[in-house]
């Protein structure tokens, strides 16, 4: 299994508070991703990173920011959490091949976030 | 824009039955990749297969097989002789060359295999 950990695994917070989720990998993979999983929507991409300090937005990026200061860590921040951000958050990693990240993505165990 | 549709929200079968999970995709690219992932009740996502758009050969891995048909934009997944341990949510996903870093998932199919 790919070495991916997420912390915390569970978090309950209140509306308006900042929250940071951490993804840590030991695979030295170039690409890292943050998804959220909600019933009826599958997984939707929030942000991704294609290298240290290189990030871009995904499908549902509003209300989220990310940072990647080291290859192994990718942080997802909710600046001011809202109830609509209650979800399960998954981090994923992949390596690139021939100029495109067509390799499969390997997922972390997920973080269950509840915003009251 | 890329899109993946898994019309079957839930499927229930009895152990040892064969079951096919449907996946239909939309893309304007000629180069793309298709994936299947399994999410068992424990919640982790497990990679099952990757298929590129230039390879329409069907693939078999044990009790699992995949049928890729570009003519109907489908990438269906069949489990032969299903087992209780196959109970999970199965996701189909697509990655296009033009938006290479985005993996678009279908909404998933919940498969329940009854003993």
mmCIF file of C-alpha atoms in Angstrom:
data_model
loop_
_atom_site.group_PDB
_atom_site.id
_atom_site.type_symbol
_atom_site.label_atom_id
_atom_site.label_comp_id
_atom_site.label_asym_id
_atom_site.label_seq_id
_atom_site.Cartn_x
_atom_site.Cartn_y
_atom_site.Cartn_z
ATOM 1 C CA UNK A 1 0.000 0.000 0.000
ATOM 2 C CA UNK A 2 1.123 3.543 -0.766
ATOM 3 C CA UNK A 3 2.374 5.379 2.298
ATOM 4 C CA UNK A 4 -0.240 8.061 2.778
ATOM 5 C CA UNK A 5 -1.508 9.313 6.097
ATOM 6 C CA UNK A 6 -4.079 11.940 6.900
ATOM 7 C CA UNK A 7 -4.529 13.855 10.111
ATOM 8 C CA UNK A 8 -6.727 14.260 11.929
ATOM 9 C CA UNK A 9 -8.920 11.280 11.025
ATOM 10 C CA UNK A 10 -11.963 12.806 12.658
ATOM 11 C CA UNK A 11 -12.751 16.386 13.566
ATOM 12 C CA UNK A 12 -15.770 18.253 14.832
ATOM 13 C CA UNK A 13 -15.641 22.009 14.679
ATOM 14 C CA UNK A 14 -17.937 24.997 14.745
ATOM 15 C CA UNK A 15 -19.026 27.272 11.949
ATOM 16 C CA UNK A 16 -16.609 30.116 11.376
ATOM 17 C CA UNK A 17 -13.513 28.441 12.789
ATOM 18 C CA UNK A 18 -10.423 27.734 10.683
ATOM 19 C CA UNK A 19 -9.535 24.114 10.040
ATOM 20 C CA UNK A 20 -6.408 22.568 8.552
ATOM 21 C CA UNK A 21 -6.173 19.002 7.330
ATOM 22 C CA UNK A 22 -2.827 17.411 6.658
ATOM 23 C CA UNK A 23 -1.791 14.820 4.108
ATOM 24 C CA UNK A 24 1.604 13.193 4.425
ATOM 25 C CA UNK A 25 3.200 10.796 1.933
ATOM 26 C CA UNK A 26 6.354 8.721 2.062
ATOM 27 C CA UNK A 27 6.326 7.746 -1.641
ATOM 28 C CA UNK A 28 8.009 10.886 -3.025
ATOM 29 C CA UNK A 29 5.209 11.195 -5.590
ATOM 30 C CA UNK A 30 5.015 14.439 -7.475
ATOM 31 C CA UNK A 31 1.240 14.905 -7.581
ATOM 32 C CA UNK A 32 -1.023 15.308 -4.577
ATOM 33 C CA UNK A 33 -4.769 15.902 -4.493
ATOM 34 C CA UNK A 34 -7.567 16.788 -2.117
ATOM 35 C CA UNK A 35 -11.071 15.449 -2.732
ATOM 36 C CA UNK A 36 -14.290 15.611 -0.833
ATOM 37 C CA UNK A 37 -16.815 12.787 -0.817
ATOM 38 C CA UNK A 38 -20.507 13.485 -0.373
ATOM 39 C CA UNK A 39 -23.509 11.189 -0.857
ATOM 40 C CA UNK A 40 -24.691 11.172 -4.454
ATOM 41 C CA UNK A 41 -21.630 13.038 -5.738
ATOM 42 C CA UNK A 42 -18.837 10.537 -5.654
ATOM 43 C CA UNK A 43 -15.506 12.256 -5.109
ATOM 44 C CA UNK A 44 -14.931 15.797 -6.287
ATOM 45 C CA UNK A 45 -11.547 17.441 -6.672
ATOM 46 C CA UNK A 46 -10.901 20.457 -4.464
ATOM 47 C CA UNK A 47 -7.264 21.335 -5.218
ATOM 48 C CA UNK A 48 -4.212 19.556 -6.466
ATOM 49 C CA UNK A 49 -0.459 20.067 -6.484
ATOM 50 C CA UNK A 50 2.035 19.183 -9.178
ATOM 51 C CA UNK A 51 5.123 20.049 -7.157
ATOM 52 C CA UNK A 52 6.406 22.023 -4.187
ATOM 53 C CA UNK A 53 4.648 25.405 -4.158
ATOM 54 C CA UNK A 54 2.768 24.473 -7.369
ATOM 55 C CA UNK A 55 -0.959 24.130 -6.871
ATOM 56 C CA UNK A 56 -4.143 24.587 -8.870
ATOM 57 C CA UNK A 57 -7.879 24.605 -8.337
ATOM 58 C CA UNK A 58 -10.236 21.737 -8.890
ATOM 59 C CA UNK A 59 -13.976 21.522 -9.393
ATOM 60 C CA UNK A 60 -15.055 22.638 -5.904
ATOM 61 C CA UNK A 61 -12.302 24.955 -4.656
ATOM 62 C CA UNK A 62 -14.405 27.805 -3.209
ATOM 63 C CA UNK A 63 -13.822 28.172 0.523
ATOM 64 C CA UNK A 64 -10.628 26.101 0.487
ATOM 65 C CA UNK A 65 -6.943 26.888 0.186
ATOM 66 C CA UNK A 66 -3.917 24.611 0.011
ATOM 67 C CA UNK A 67 -0.209 24.749 0.538
ATOM 68 C CA UNK A 68 2.700 22.491 -0.265
ATOM 69 C CA UNK A 69 6.027 23.560 1.151
ATOM 70 C CA UNK A 70 7.558 20.075 1.074
ATOM 71 C CA UNK A 71 7.154 17.162 -1.319
ATOM 72 C CA UNK A 72 5.691 14.974 1.395
ATOM 73 C CA UNK A 73 3.079 17.327 2.856
ATOM 74 C CA UNK A 74 -0.068 18.832 1.358
ATOM 75 C CA UNK A 75 -2.264 20.944 3.606
ATOM 76 C CA UNK A 76 -5.919 21.776 3.056
ATOM 77 C CA UNK A 77 -7.293 24.797 4.926
ATOM 78 C CA UNK A 78 -10.853 25.861 5.458
ATOM 79 C CA UNK A 79 -10.415 29.520 6.386
ATOM 80 C CA UNK A 80 -13.861 29.794 7.950
ATOM 81 C CA UNK A 81 -15.670 26.485 8.085
ATOM 82 C CA UNK A 82 -19.327 26.254 7.068
ATOM 83 C CA UNK A 83 -21.847 23.468 7.537
ATOM 84 C CA UNK A 84 -21.751 22.786 3.780
ATOM 85 C CA UNK A 85 -18.136 21.708 4.219
ATOM 86 C CA UNK A 86 -19.158 18.791 6.396
ATOM 87 C CA UNK A 87 -17.797 15.889 4.399
ATOM 88 C CA UNK A 88 -15.228 13.139 4.172
ATOM 89 C CA UNK A 89 -11.955 14.449 2.791
ATOM 90 C CA UNK A 90 -9.536 12.235 0.929
ATOM 91 C CA UNK A 91 -5.978 12.935 -0.041
ATOM 92 C CA UNK A 92 -4.463 11.135 -3.021
ATOM 93 C CA UNK A 93 -1.054 10.881 -4.647
ATOM 94 C CA UNK A 94 0.190 9.858 -8.049
ATOM 95 C CA UNK A 95 3.338 9.893 -10.083
ATOM 96 C CA UNK A 96 3.591 11.342 -13.545
ATOM 97 C CA UNK A 97 4.542 9.496 -16.672
ATOM 98 C CA UNK A 98 5.469 10.875 -20.073
ATOM 99 C CA UNK A 99 4.315 14.370 -19.261
ATOM 100 C CA UNK A 100 0.911 13.561 -17.843
ATOM 101 C CA UNK A 101 -0.340 12.177 -14.539
ATOM 102 C CA UNK A 102 -2.166 9.290 -16.110
ATOM 103 C CA UNK A 103 -1.066 6.912 -13.468
ATOM 104 C CA UNK A 104 -3.587 5.732 -10.971
ATOM 105 C CA UNK A 105 -4.084 7.773 -7.833
ATOM 106 C CA UNK A 106 -3.592 6.176 -4.439
ATOM 107 C CA UNK A 107 -5.772 7.410 -1.641
ATOM 108 C CA UNK A 108 -5.270 8.088 2.029
ATOM 109 C CA UNK A 109 -7.661 6.766 4.693
ATOM 110 C CA UNK A 110 -9.827 9.906 4.740
ATOM 111 C CA UNK A 111 -10.763 12.556 7.309
ATOM 112 C CA UNK A 112 -14.321 12.872 8.513
ATOM 113 C CA UNK A 113 -15.056 16.546 9.187
ATOM 114 C CA UNK A 114 -18.233 17.747 10.854
ATOM 115 C CA UNK A 115 -18.987 21.453 10.987
ATOM 116 C CA UNK A 116 -21.711 22.331 13.488
ATOM 117 C CA UNK B 1 -16.172 18.878 -20.067
ATOM 118 C CA UNK B 2 -15.677 15.351 -18.873
ATOM 119 C CA UNK B 3 -18.470 13.453 -17.200
ATOM 120 C CA UNK B 4 -18.954 9.971 -15.790
ATOM 121 C CA UNK B 5 -22.356 8.412 -15.211
ATOM 122 C CA UNK B 6 -23.045 5.391 -13.065
ATOM 123 C CA UNK B 7 -26.784 5.020 -13.438
ATOM 124 C CA UNK B 8 -27.075 2.130 -11.006
ATOM 125 C CA UNK B 9 -27.170 3.648 -7.551
ATOM 126 C CA UNK B 10 -27.616 0.338 -5.727
ATOM 127 C CA UNK B 11 -27.460 -3.304 -6.789
ATOM 128 C CA UNK B 12 -28.227 -6.313 -4.655
ATOM 129 C CA UNK B 13 -27.349 -9.883 -5.670
ATOM 130 C CA UNK B 14 -27.135 -13.247 -4.018
ATOM 131 C CA UNK B 15 -23.733 -14.825 -3.544
ATOM 132 C CA UNK B 16 -22.373 -16.648 -6.617
ATOM 133 C CA UNK B 17 -24.424 -14.577 -9.031
ATOM 134 C CA UNK B 18 -22.639 -12.585 -11.716
ATOM 135 C CA UNK B 19 -23.120 -8.826 -11.639
ATOM 136 C CA UNK B 20 -22.241 -6.033 -14.049
ATOM 137 C CA UNK B 21 -21.689 -2.451 -12.988
ATOM 138 C CA UNK B 22 -22.246 0.080 -15.730
ATOM 139 C CA UNK B 23 -20.132 3.127 -16.454
ATOM 140 C CA UNK B 24 -20.774 5.611 -19.261
ATOM 141 C CA UNK B 25 -18.434 8.511 -19.873
ATOM 142 C CA UNK B 26 -18.381 11.698 -21.910
ATOM 143 C CA UNK B 27 -15.268 13.324 -23.271
ATOM 144 C CA UNK B 28 -14.152 15.369 -26.254
ATOM 145 C CA UNK B 29 -10.575 14.164 -25.994
ATOM 146 C CA UNK B 30 -9.178 11.311 -28.031
ATOM 147 C CA UNK B 31 -6.647 10.560 -25.313
ATOM 148 C CA UNK B 32 -8.025 9.674 -21.919
ATOM 149 C CA UNK B 33 -7.813 7.122 -19.130
ATOM 150 C CA UNK B 34 -10.548 5.225 -17.340
ATOM 151 C CA UNK B 35 -10.345 3.797 -13.842
ATOM 152 C CA UNK B 36 -12.327 1.698 -11.408
ATOM 153 C CA UNK B 37 -11.999 2.013 -7.642
ATOM 154 C CA UNK B 38 -13.556 -0.013 -4.826
ATOM 155 C CA UNK B 39 -14.629 1.476 -1.499
ATOM 156 C CA UNK B 40 -15.433 -1.271 1.033
ATOM 157 C CA UNK B 41 -17.414 -0.526 4.204
ATOM 158 C CA UNK B 42 -14.163 0.337 5.989
ATOM 159 C CA UNK B 43 -14.004 3.462 3.825
ATOM 160 C CA UNK B 44 -10.666 3.302 2.044
ATOM 161 C CA UNK B 45 -10.447 3.602 -1.741
ATOM 162 C CA UNK B 46 -8.777 0.732 -3.537
ATOM 163 C CA UNK B 47 -7.507 1.035 -7.094
ATOM 164 C CA UNK B 48 -8.712 -1.792 -9.360
ATOM 165 C CA UNK B 49 -7.807 -0.981 -12.960
ATOM 166 C CA UNK B 50 -6.636 1.685 -15.394
ATOM 167 C CA UNK B 51 -7.385 1.571 -19.124
ATOM 168 C CA UNK B 52 -6.231 4.035 -21.790
ATOM 169 C CA UNK B 53 -8.366 5.147 -24.712
ATOM 170 C CA UNK B 54 -6.196 3.393 -27.279
ATOM 171 C CA UNK B 55 -6.546 -0.029 -25.755
ATOM 172 C CA UNK B 56 -9.989 -1.562 -26.198
ATOM 173 C CA UNK B 57 -8.946 -5.035 -25.201
ATOM 174 C CA UNK B 58 -11.081 -6.450 -22.477
ATOM 175 C CA UNK B 59 -9.284 -7.372 -19.303
ATOM 176 C CA UNK B 60 -9.787 -10.183 -16.847
ATOM 177 C CA UNK B 61 -8.321 -10.437 -13.382
ATOM 178 C CA UNK B 62 -9.568 -13.425 -11.464
ATOM 179 C CA UNK B 63 -13.300 -12.983 -10.955
ATOM 180 C CA UNK B 64 -13.163 -9.396 -12.234
ATOM 181 C CA UNK B 65 -13.463 -8.399 -15.876
ATOM 182 C CA UNK B 66 -13.795 -5.107 -17.673
ATOM 183 C CA UNK B 67 -15.430 -4.380 -21.013
ATOM 184 C CA UNK B 68 -14.320 -1.157 -22.719
ATOM 185 C CA UNK B 69 -16.340 -0.062 -25.750
ATOM 186 C CA UNK B 70 -15.475 3.288 -27.307
ATOM 187 C CA UNK B 71 -18.439 3.048 -29.687
ATOM 188 C CA UNK B 72 -20.846 3.323 -26.746
ATOM 189 C CA UNK B 73 -18.503 5.262 -24.414
ATOM 190 C CA UNK B 74 -18.818 2.572 -21.812
ATOM 191 C CA UNK B 75 -16.406 0.871 -19.440
ATOM 192 C CA UNK B 76 -18.395 -1.794 -17.619
ATOM 193 C CA UNK B 77 -17.184 -3.942 -14.763
ATOM 194 C CA UNK B 78 -18.334 -7.530 -14.207
ATOM 195 C CA UNK B 79 -17.845 -9.620 -11.108
ATOM 196 C CA UNK B 80 -18.266 -13.334 -11.735
ATOM 197 C CA UNK B 81 -19.481 -15.614 -8.951
ATOM 198 C CA UNK B 82 -19.876 -12.731 -6.522
ATOM 199 C CA UNK B 83 -18.895 -13.090 -2.889
ATOM 200 C CA UNK B 84 -19.988 -11.288 0.258
ATOM 201 C CA UNK B 85 -16.561 -9.618 0.406
ATOM 202 C CA UNK B 86 -17.354 -7.915 -2.891
ATOM 203 C CA UNK B 87 -19.918 -5.766 -1.108
ATOM 204 C CA UNK B 88 -18.698 -2.191 -1.530
ATOM 205 C CA UNK B 89 -19.227 1.033 -3.397
ATOM 206 C CA UNK B 90 -17.582 0.955 -6.803
ATOM 207 C CA UNK B 91 -16.503 4.124 -8.571
ATOM 208 C CA UNK B 92 -15.698 4.633 -12.216
ATOM 209 C CA UNK B 93 -13.453 7.604 -13.056
ATOM 210 C CA UNK B 94 -12.077 9.427 -16.095
ATOM 211 C CA UNK B 95 -8.967 11.509 -16.739
ATOM 212 C CA UNK B 96 -8.690 13.519 -19.956
ATOM 213 C CA UNK B 97 -5.523 14.644 -21.681
ATOM 214 C CA UNK B 98 -6.764 18.243 -21.848
ATOM 215 C CA UNK B 99 -7.430 18.368 -18.103
ATOM 216 C CA UNK B 100 -4.817 15.802 -17.315
ATOM 217 C CA UNK B 101 -4.585 16.443 -13.633
ATOM 218 C CA UNK B 102 -8.293 16.113 -12.909
ATOM 219 C CA UNK B 103 -9.856 12.761 -12.163
ATOM 220 C CA UNK B 104 -13.630 12.920 -12.549
ATOM 221 C CA UNK B 105 -15.569 10.307 -10.628
ATOM 222 C CA UNK B 106 -19.003 8.888 -11.171
ATOM 223 C CA UNK B 107 -21.388 8.938 -8.230
ATOM 224 C CA UNK B 108 -20.720 5.290 -7.447
ATOM 225 C CA UNK B 109 -22.696 2.046 -7.326
ATOM 226 C CA UNK B 110 -23.389 0.405 -3.984
ATOM 227 C CA UNK B 111 -23.115 -3.354 -4.468
ATOM 228 C CA UNK B 112 -24.530 -5.622 -1.790
ATOM 229 C CA UNK B 113 -23.862 -9.341 -2.043
ATOM 230 C CA UNK B 114 -26.178 -11.369 0.156
ATOM 231 C CA UNK B 115 -25.153 -14.758 1.562
#
